[in-house]
Tab-separated table of C-alpha atoms and ligand atoms in Angstrom:
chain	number	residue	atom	x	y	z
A	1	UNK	CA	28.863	-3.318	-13.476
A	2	UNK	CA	27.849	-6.365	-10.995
A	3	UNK	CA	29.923	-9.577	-11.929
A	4	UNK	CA	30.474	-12.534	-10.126
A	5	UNK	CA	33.133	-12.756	-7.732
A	6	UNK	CA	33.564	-8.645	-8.331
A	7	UNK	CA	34.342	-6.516	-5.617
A	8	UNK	CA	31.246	-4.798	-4.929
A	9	UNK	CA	30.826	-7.163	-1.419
A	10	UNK	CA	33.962	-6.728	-0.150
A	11	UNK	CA	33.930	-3.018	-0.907
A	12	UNK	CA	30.428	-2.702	0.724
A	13	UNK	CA	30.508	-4.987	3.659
A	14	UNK	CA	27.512	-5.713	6.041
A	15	UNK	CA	27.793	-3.696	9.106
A	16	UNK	CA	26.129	-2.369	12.000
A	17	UNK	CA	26.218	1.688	11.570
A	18	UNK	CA	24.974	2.371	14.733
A	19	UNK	CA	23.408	0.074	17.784
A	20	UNK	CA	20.082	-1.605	16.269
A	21	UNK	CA	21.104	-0.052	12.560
A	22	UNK	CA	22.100	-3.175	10.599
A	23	UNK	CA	23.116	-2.878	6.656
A	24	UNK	CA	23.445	-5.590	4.539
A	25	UNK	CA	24.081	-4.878	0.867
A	26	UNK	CA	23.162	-6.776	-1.999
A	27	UNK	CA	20.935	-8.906	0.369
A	28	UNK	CA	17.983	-9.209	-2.546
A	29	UNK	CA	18.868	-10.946	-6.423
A	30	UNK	CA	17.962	-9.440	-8.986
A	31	UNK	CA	15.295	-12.114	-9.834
A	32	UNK	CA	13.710	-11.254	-6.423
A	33	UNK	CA	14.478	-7.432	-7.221
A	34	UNK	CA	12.346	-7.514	-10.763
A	35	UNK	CA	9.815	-9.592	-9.185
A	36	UNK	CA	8.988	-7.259	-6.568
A	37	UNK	CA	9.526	-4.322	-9.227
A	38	UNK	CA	6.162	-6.393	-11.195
A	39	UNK	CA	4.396	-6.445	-7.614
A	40	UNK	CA	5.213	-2.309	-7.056
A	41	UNK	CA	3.362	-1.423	-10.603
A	42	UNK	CA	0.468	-3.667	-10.021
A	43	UNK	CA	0.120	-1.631	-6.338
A	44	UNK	CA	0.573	1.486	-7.993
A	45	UNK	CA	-2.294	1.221	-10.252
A	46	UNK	CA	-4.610	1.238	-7.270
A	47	UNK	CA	-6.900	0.631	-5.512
A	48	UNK	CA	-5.189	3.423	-4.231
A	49	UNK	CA	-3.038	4.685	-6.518
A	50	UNK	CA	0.810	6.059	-6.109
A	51	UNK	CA	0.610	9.775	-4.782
A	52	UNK	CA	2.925	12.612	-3.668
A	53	UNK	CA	1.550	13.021	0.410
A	54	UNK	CA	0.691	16.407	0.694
A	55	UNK	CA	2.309	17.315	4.458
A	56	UNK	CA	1.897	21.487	4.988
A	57	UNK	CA	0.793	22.266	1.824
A	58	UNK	CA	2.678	20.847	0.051
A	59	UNK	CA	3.299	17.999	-2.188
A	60	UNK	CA	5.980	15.712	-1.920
A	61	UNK	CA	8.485	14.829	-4.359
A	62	UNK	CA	8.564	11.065	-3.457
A	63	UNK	CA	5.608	9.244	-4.738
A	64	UNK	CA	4.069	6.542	-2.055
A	65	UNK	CA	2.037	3.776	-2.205
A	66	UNK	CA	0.395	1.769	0.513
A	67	UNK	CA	-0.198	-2.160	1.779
A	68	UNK	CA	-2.156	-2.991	4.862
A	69	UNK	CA	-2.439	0.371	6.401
A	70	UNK	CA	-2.594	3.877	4.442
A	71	UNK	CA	-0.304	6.069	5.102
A	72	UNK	CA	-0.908	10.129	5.266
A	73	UNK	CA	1.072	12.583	7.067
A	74	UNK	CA	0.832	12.106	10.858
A	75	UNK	CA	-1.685	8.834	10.668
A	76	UNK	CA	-2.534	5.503	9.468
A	77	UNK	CA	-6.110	4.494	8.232
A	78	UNK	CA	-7.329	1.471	6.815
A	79	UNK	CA	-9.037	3.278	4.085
A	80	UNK	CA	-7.280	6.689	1.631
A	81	UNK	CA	-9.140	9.610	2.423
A	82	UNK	CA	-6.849	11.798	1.442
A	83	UNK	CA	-6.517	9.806	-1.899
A	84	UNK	CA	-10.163	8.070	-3.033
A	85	UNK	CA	-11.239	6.516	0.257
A	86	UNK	CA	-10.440	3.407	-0.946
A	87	UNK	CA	-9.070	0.447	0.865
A	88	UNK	CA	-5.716	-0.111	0.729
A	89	UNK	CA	-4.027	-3.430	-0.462
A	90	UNK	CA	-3.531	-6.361	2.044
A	91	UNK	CA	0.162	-6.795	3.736
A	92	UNK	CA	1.050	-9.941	1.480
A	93	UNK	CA	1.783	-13.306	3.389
A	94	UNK	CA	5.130	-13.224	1.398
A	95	UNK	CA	6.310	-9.968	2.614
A	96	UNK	CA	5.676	-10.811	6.157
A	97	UNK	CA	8.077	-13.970	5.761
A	98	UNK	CA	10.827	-11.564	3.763
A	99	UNK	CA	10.613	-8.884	6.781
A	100	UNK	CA	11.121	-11.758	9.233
A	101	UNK	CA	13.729	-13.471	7.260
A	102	UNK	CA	15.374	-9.813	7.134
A	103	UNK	CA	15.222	-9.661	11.164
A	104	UNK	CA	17.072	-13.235	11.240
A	105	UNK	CA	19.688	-12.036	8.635
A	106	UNK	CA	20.569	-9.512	11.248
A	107	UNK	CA	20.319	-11.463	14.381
A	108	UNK	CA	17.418	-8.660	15.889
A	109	UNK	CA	15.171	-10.295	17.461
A	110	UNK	CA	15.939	-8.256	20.328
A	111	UNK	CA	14.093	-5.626	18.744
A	112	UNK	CA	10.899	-7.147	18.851
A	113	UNK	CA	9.404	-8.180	21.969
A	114	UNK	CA	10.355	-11.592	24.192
A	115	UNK	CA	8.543	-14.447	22.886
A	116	UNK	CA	6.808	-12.446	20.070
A	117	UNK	CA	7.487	-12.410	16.172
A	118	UNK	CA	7.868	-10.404	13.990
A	119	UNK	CA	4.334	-9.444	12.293
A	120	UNK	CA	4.801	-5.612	10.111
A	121	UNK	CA	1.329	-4.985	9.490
A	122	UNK	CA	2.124	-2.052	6.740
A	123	UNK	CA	4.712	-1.481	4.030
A	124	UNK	CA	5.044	2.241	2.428
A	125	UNK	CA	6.247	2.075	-0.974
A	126	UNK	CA	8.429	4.593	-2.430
A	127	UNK	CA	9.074	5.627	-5.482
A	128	UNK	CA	11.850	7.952	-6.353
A	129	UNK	CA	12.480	9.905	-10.203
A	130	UNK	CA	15.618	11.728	-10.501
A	131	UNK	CA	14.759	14.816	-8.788
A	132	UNK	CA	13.103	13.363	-5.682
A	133	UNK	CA	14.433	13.952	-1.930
A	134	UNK	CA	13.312	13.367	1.219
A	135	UNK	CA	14.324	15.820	4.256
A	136	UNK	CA	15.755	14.834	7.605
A	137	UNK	CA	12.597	13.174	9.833
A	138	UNK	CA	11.729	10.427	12.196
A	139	UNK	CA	9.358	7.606	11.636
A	140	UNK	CA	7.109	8.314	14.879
A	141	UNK	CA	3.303	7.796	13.379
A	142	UNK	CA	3.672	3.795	14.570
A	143	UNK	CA	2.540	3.003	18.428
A	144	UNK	CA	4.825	0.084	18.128
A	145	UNK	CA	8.988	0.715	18.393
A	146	UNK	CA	9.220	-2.836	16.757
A	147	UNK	CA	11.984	-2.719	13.752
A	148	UNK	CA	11.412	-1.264	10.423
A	149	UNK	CA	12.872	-3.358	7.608
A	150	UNK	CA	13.965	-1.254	4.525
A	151	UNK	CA	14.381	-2.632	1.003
A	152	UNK	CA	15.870	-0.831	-1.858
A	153	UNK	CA	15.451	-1.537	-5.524
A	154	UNK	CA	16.873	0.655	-8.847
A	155	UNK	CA	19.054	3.583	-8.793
A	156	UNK	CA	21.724	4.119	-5.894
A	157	UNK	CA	20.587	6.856	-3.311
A	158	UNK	CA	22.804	8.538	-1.037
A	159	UNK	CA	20.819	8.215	2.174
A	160	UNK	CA	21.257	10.325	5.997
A	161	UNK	CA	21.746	8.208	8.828
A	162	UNK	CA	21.273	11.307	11.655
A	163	UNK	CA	21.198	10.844	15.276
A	164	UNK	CA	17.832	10.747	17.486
A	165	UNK	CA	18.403	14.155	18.985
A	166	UNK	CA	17.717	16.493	16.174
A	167	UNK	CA	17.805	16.785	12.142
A	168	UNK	CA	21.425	17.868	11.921
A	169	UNK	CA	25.149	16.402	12.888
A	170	UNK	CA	26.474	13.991	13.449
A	171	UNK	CA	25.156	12.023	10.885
A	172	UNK	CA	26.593	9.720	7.970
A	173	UNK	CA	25.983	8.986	4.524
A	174	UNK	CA	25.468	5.842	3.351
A	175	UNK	CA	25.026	4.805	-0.514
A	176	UNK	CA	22.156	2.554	-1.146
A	177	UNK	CA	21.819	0.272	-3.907
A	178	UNK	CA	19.700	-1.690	-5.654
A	179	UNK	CA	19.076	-5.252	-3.194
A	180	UNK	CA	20.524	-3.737	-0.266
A	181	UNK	CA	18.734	-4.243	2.896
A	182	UNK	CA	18.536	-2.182	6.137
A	183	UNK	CA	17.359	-3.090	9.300
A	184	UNK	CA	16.142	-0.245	12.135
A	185	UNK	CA	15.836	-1.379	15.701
A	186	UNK	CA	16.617	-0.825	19.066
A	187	UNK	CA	17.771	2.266	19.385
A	188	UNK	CA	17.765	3.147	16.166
A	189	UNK	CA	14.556	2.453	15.682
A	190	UNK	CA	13.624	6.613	16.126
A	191	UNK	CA	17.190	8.304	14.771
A	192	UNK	CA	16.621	11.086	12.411
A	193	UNK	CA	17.544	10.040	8.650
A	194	UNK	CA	16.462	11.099	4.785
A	195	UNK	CA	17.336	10.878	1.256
A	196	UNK	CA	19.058	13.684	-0.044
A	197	UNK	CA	20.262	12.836	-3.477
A	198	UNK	CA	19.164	10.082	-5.981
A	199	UNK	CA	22.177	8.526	-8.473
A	200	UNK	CA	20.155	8.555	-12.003
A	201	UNK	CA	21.236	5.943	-14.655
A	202	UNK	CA	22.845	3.808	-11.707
A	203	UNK	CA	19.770	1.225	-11.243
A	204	UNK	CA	21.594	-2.605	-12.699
A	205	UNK	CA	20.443	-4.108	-15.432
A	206	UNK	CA	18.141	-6.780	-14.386
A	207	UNK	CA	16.551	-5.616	-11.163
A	208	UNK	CA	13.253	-4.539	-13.170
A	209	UNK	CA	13.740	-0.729	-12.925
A	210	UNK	CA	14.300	1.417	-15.639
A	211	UNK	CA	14.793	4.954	-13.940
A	212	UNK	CA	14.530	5.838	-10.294
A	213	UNK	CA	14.013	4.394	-7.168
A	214	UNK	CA	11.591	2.223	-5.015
A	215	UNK	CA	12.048	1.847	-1.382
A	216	UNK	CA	9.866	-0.437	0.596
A	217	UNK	CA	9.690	0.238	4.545
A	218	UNK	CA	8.039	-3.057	6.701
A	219	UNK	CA	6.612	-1.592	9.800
A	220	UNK	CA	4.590	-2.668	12.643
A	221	UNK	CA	1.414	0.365	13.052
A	222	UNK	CA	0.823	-1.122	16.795
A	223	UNK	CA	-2.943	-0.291	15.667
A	224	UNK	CA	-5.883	-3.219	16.366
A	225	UNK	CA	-6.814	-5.335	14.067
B	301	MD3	C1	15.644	4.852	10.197
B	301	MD3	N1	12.148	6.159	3.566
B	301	MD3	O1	9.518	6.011	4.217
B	301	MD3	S1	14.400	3.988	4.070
B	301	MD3	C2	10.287	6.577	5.024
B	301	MD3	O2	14.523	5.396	1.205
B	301	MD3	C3	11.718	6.720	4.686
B	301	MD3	O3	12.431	5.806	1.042
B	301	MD3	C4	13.472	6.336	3.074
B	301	MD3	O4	12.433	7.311	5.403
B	301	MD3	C5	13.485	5.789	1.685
B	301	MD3	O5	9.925	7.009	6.115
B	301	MD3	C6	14.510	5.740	3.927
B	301	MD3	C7	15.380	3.833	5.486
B	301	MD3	C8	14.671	4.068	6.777
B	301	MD3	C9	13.327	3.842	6.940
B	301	MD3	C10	12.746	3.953	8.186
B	301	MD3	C11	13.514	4.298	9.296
B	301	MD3	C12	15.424	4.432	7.849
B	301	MD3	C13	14.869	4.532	9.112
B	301	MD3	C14	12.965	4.377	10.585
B	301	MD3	C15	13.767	4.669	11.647
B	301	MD3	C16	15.115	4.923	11.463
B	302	FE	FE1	11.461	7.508	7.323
């Protein structure tokens, strides 16, 4: 249970796990928490709707939904045609102010190019039930290395933070809860990492989220237009 003045901060501190790997916990309220919860189950309803990507055959156990660019295994397209062949939803205004205010937080503007801002063109929305996982992978369907700014809302998640030579050790596990923010530059910006286990009935009151888990991931595609 979250209180005020409780210990939660000073037993979760912001650190930097690794060069260009920046955590900050509790970084979002729970009034911005349910507010973005309302925005994640308008974008689920479509144009596109929320989908398990099918990669190999098979589908996945985390459900995603897309803004600005559509994501599918291995490529980004403007419309879903491995959903509907809709159009996705435009990157909101307000979400490219959060993801820049996220990169300030942090102090990385280093990971975004001399005398350029920050401007993610696509957010992949995740939504996690009980059961859902995600294996060891890197990020590596952007043409741009510019930071990806993570945002976690509901139940806790124990999440992989690998290395950027291969899927296995060393690694560390991290606990993610709801509000926390994580920032992935530099460096870090291609390091192996997944979600292995989801923490059901942990989600605070408040933060809009009954059961499970939604992760949004700000990203820059590098694509025109
Ligand atoms: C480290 N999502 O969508 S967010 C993904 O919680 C993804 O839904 C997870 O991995 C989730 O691809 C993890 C943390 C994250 C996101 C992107 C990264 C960590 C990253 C890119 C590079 C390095
Ligand atoms: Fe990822």
């Amino acid at each position: 249970m979250s209180t005020l003045f409780g210990d939660e901060l000073f037993e979760r501190p912001r650190r930097e796990v690794a060069p260009g790997a920046h955590w900050v916990p509790g970084w979002l309220t729970l009034r911005q928490q349910s507010w973005i919860t309302a925005r994640f189950r308008e974008w689920a309803a479509g144009p596109v709707p929320i989908r398990g990507a099918v990669v190999n055959g098979h589908e996945m156990s985390v459900k995603t939904v897309c803004l600005g660019w559509h994501w599918r295994p291995y490529a980004y397209s403007r419309e879903a045609v491995d959903v509907n062949g809709n159009r996705v939803l435009d990157f909101p205004d307000w979400m490219v102010r959060l993801g820049r205010r996220a990169l300030a937080e942090v102090g990385e503007g280093a990971g975004v190019a001399a005398g350029e801002i920050y401007h993610p063109d696509t957010a992949l929305v995740n939504y996690y039930d009980h059961d859902a996982r995600m294996g060891m992978h890197q990020d590596k369907d952007e043409s741009s290395l510019a930071p990806v700014v993570s945002l976690s809302i509901g139940d806790t998640c124990r999440f992989r933070f690998g290395n950027t030579e291969n899927r296995g050790r060393p690694y560390e596990d991290i606990d993610l809860a709801s509000g926390d923010l994580f920032v992935f530059g530099g460096p870090s910006r291609l390091a192996y990492h997944g979600i292995p286990k989801i923490y059901p009935g942990t989600a605070p009151d408040g933060c809009g989220l009954e059961r499970g888990r939604i992760n949004i991931t700000m990203r820059v595609t590098g694509l025109p237009g």
